[in-house]
mmCIF file of C-alpha atoms in Angstrom:
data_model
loop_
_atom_site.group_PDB
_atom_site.id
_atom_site.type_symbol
_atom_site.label_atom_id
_atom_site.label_comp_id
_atom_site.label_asym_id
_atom_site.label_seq_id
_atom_site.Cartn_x
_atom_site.Cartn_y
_atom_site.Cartn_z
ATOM 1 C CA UNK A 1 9.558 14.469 9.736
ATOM 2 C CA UNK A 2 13.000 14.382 10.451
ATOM 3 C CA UNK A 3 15.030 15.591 7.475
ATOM 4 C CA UNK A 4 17.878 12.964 8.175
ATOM 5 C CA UNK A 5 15.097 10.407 7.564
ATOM 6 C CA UNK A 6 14.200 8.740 4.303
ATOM 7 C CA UNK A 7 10.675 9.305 3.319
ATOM 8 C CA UNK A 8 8.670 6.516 2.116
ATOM 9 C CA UNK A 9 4.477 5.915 1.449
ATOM 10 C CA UNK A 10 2.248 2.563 2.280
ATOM 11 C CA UNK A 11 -1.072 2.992 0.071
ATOM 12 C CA UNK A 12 -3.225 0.232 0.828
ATOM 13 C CA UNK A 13 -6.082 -0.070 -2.446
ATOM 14 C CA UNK A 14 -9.470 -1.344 -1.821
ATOM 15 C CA UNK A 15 -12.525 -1.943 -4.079
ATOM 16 C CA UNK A 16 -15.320 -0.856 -2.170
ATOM 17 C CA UNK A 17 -18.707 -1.058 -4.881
ATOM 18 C CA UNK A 18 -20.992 1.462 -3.553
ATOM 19 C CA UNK A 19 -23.952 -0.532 -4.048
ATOM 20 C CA UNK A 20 -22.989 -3.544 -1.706
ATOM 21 C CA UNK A 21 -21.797 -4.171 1.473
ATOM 22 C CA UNK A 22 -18.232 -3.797 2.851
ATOM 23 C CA UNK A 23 -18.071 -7.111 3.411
ATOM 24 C CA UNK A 24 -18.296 -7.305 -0.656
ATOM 25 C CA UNK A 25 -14.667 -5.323 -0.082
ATOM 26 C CA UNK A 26 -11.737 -6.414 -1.366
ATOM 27 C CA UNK A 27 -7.984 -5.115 -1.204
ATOM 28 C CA UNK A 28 -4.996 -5.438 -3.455
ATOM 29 C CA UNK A 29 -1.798 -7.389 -2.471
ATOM 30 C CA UNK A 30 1.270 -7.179 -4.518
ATOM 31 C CA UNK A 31 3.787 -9.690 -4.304
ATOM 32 C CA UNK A 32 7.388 -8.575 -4.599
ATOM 33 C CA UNK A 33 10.151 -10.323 -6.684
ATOM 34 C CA UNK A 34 11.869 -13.548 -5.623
ATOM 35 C CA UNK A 35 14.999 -10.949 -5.009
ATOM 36 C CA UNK A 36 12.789 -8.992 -3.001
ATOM 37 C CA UNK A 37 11.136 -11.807 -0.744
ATOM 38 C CA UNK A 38 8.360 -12.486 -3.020
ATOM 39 C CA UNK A 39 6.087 -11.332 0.094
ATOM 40 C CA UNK A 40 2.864 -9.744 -0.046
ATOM 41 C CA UNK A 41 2.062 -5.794 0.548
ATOM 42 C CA UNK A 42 0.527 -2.863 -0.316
ATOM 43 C CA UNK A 43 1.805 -0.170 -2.860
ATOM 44 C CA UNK A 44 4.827 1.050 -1.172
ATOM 45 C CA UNK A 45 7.690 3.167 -2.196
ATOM 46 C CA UNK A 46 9.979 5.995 -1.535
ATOM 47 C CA UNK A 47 9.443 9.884 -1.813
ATOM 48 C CA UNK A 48 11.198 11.445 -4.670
ATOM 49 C CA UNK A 49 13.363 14.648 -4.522
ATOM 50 C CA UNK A 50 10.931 17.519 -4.591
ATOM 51 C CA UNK A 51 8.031 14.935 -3.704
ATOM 52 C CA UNK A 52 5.765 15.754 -0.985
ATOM 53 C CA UNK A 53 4.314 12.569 0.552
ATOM 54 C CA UNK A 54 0.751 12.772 -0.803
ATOM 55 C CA UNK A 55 2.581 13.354 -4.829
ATOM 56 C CA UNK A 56 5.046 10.168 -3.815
ATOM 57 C CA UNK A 57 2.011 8.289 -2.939
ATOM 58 C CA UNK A 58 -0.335 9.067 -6.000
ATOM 59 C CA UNK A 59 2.730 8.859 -8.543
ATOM 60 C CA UNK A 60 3.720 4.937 -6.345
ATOM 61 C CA UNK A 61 -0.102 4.028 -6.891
ATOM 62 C CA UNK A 62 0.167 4.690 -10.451
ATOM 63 C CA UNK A 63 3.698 3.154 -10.842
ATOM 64 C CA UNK A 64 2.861 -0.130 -9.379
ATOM 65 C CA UNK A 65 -0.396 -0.646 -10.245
ATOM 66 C CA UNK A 66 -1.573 1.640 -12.971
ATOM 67 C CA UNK A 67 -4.694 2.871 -11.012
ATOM 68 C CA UNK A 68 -5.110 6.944 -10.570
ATOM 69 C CA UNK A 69 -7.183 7.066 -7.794
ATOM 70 C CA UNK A 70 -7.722 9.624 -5.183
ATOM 71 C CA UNK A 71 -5.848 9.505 -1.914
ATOM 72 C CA UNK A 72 -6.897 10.383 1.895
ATOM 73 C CA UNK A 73 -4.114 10.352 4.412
ATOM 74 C CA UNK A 74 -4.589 7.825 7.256
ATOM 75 C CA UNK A 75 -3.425 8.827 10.756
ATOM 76 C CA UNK A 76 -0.821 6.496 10.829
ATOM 77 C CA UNK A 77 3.171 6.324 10.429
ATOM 78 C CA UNK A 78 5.642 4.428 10.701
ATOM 79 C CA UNK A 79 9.552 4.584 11.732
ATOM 80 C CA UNK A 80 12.184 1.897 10.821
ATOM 81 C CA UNK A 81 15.377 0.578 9.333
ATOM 82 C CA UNK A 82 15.176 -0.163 6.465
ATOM 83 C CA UNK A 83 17.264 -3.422 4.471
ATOM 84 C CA UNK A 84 20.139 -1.110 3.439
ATOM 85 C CA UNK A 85 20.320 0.448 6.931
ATOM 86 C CA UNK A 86 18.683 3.592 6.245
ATOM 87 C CA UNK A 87 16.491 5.860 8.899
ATOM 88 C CA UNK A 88 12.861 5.815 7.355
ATOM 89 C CA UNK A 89 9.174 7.543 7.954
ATOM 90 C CA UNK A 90 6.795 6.310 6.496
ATOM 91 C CA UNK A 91 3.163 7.683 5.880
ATOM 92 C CA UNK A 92 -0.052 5.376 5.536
ATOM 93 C CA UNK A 93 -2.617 6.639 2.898
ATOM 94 C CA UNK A 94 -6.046 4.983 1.255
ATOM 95 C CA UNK A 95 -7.243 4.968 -2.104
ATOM 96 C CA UNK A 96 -10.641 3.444 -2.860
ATOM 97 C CA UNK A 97 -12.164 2.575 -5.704
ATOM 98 C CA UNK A 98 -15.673 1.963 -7.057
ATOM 99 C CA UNK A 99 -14.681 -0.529 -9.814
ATOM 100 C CA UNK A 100 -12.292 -3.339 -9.923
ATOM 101 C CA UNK A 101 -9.563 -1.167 -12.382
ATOM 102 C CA UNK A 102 -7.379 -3.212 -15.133
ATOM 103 C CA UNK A 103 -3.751 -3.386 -12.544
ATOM 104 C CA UNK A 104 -0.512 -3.233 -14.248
ATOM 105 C CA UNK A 105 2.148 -4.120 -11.868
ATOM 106 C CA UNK A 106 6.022 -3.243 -12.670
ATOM 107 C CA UNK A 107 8.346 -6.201 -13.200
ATOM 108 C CA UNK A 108 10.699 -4.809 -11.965
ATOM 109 C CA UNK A 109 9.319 -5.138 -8.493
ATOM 110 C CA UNK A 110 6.614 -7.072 -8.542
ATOM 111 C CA UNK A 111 5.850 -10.709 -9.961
ATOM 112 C CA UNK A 112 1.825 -10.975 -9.317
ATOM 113 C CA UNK A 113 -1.284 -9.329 -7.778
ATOM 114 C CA UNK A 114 -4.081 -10.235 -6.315
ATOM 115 C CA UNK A 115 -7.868 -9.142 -5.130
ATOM 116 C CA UNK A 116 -8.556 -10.715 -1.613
ATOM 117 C CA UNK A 117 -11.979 -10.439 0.252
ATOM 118 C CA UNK A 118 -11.844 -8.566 3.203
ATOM 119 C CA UNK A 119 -12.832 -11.455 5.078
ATOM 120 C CA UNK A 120 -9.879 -13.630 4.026
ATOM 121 C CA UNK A 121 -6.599 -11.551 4.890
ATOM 122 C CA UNK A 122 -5.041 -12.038 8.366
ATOM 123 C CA UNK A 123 -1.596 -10.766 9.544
ATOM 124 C CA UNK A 124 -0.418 -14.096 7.840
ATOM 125 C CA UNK A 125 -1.773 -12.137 4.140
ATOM 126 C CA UNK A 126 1.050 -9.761 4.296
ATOM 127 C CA UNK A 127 5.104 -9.948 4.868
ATOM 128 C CA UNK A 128 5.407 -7.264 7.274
ATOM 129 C CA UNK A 129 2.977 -6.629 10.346
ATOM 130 C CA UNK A 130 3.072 -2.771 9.110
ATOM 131 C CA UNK A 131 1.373 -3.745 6.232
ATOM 132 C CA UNK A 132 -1.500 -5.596 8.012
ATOM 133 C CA UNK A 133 -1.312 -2.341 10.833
ATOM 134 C CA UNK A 134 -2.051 0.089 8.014
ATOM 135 C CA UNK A 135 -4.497 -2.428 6.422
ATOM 136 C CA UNK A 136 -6.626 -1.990 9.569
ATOM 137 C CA UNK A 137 -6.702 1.723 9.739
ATOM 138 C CA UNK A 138 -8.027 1.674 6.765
ATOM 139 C CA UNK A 139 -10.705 -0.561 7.618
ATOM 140 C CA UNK A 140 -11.167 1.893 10.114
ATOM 141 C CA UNK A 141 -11.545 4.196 7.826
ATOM 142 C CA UNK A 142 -14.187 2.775 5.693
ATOM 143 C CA UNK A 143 -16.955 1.732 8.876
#
């Protein structure tokens, strides 16, 4: 990564019950604040000073949701601008779970959260098309 970058992580949590199908899947969507566009997304969130990008993503999963879950690192990143004009890289990771876990989300960020069947999200699920990217890498992932 470019060190004149900021560093961010996309962890995209799925309930995946060993005993059933995928198709018995189902992700998590957060939805942001009204001051944040009250979209939907994955965990997201920036690495901390010191942070390495799998730390920033297990400490973001746990911030925003509550869940400690193990991580794998999907082959996929992403490069933008962010809304205060700021170089960013961002890495994609996936954490699965066996059980639906209790989810406490941070008000500070987020206003509500929801389970979704696999079968129900679309690009349309999500506010940006990098969320619904790394949602699909996951998939890919998982079959």
């Amino acid at each position: 990564m470019n060190s004149n970058k900021h560093g961010k992580v996309q962890v995209v949590l799925i309930y995946l019950p060993e005993e059933v199908s995928i198709s018995n899947a189902q992700v998590l969507l957060l939805q942001m604040n009204d001051e944040r566009g009250a979209h939907w997304q994955s965990v997201t969130g920036s690495v901390d000073p010191g942070e390495n990008f799998e730390q920033a993503a297990k400490r973001e999963l746990i911030e925003e949701t509550g869940v400690n879950a193990d991580i794998i690192e999907l082959d996929l990143n992403f490069e933008f601008h962010d809304r205060w004009g700021k170089d960013v890289f961002e890495k994609v990771y996936l954490a699965k779970v066996k059980s639906i876990p209790k989810v406490v989300i941070s008000s500070d960020e987020h206003q509500n959260y929801k389970w979704v069947n696999l079968d129900d999200i679309s690009q349309k699920s999500f506010g940006y098309p990098s969320n619904y990217q790394a949602y699909l890498k996951a998939l890919e992932v998982l079959n």
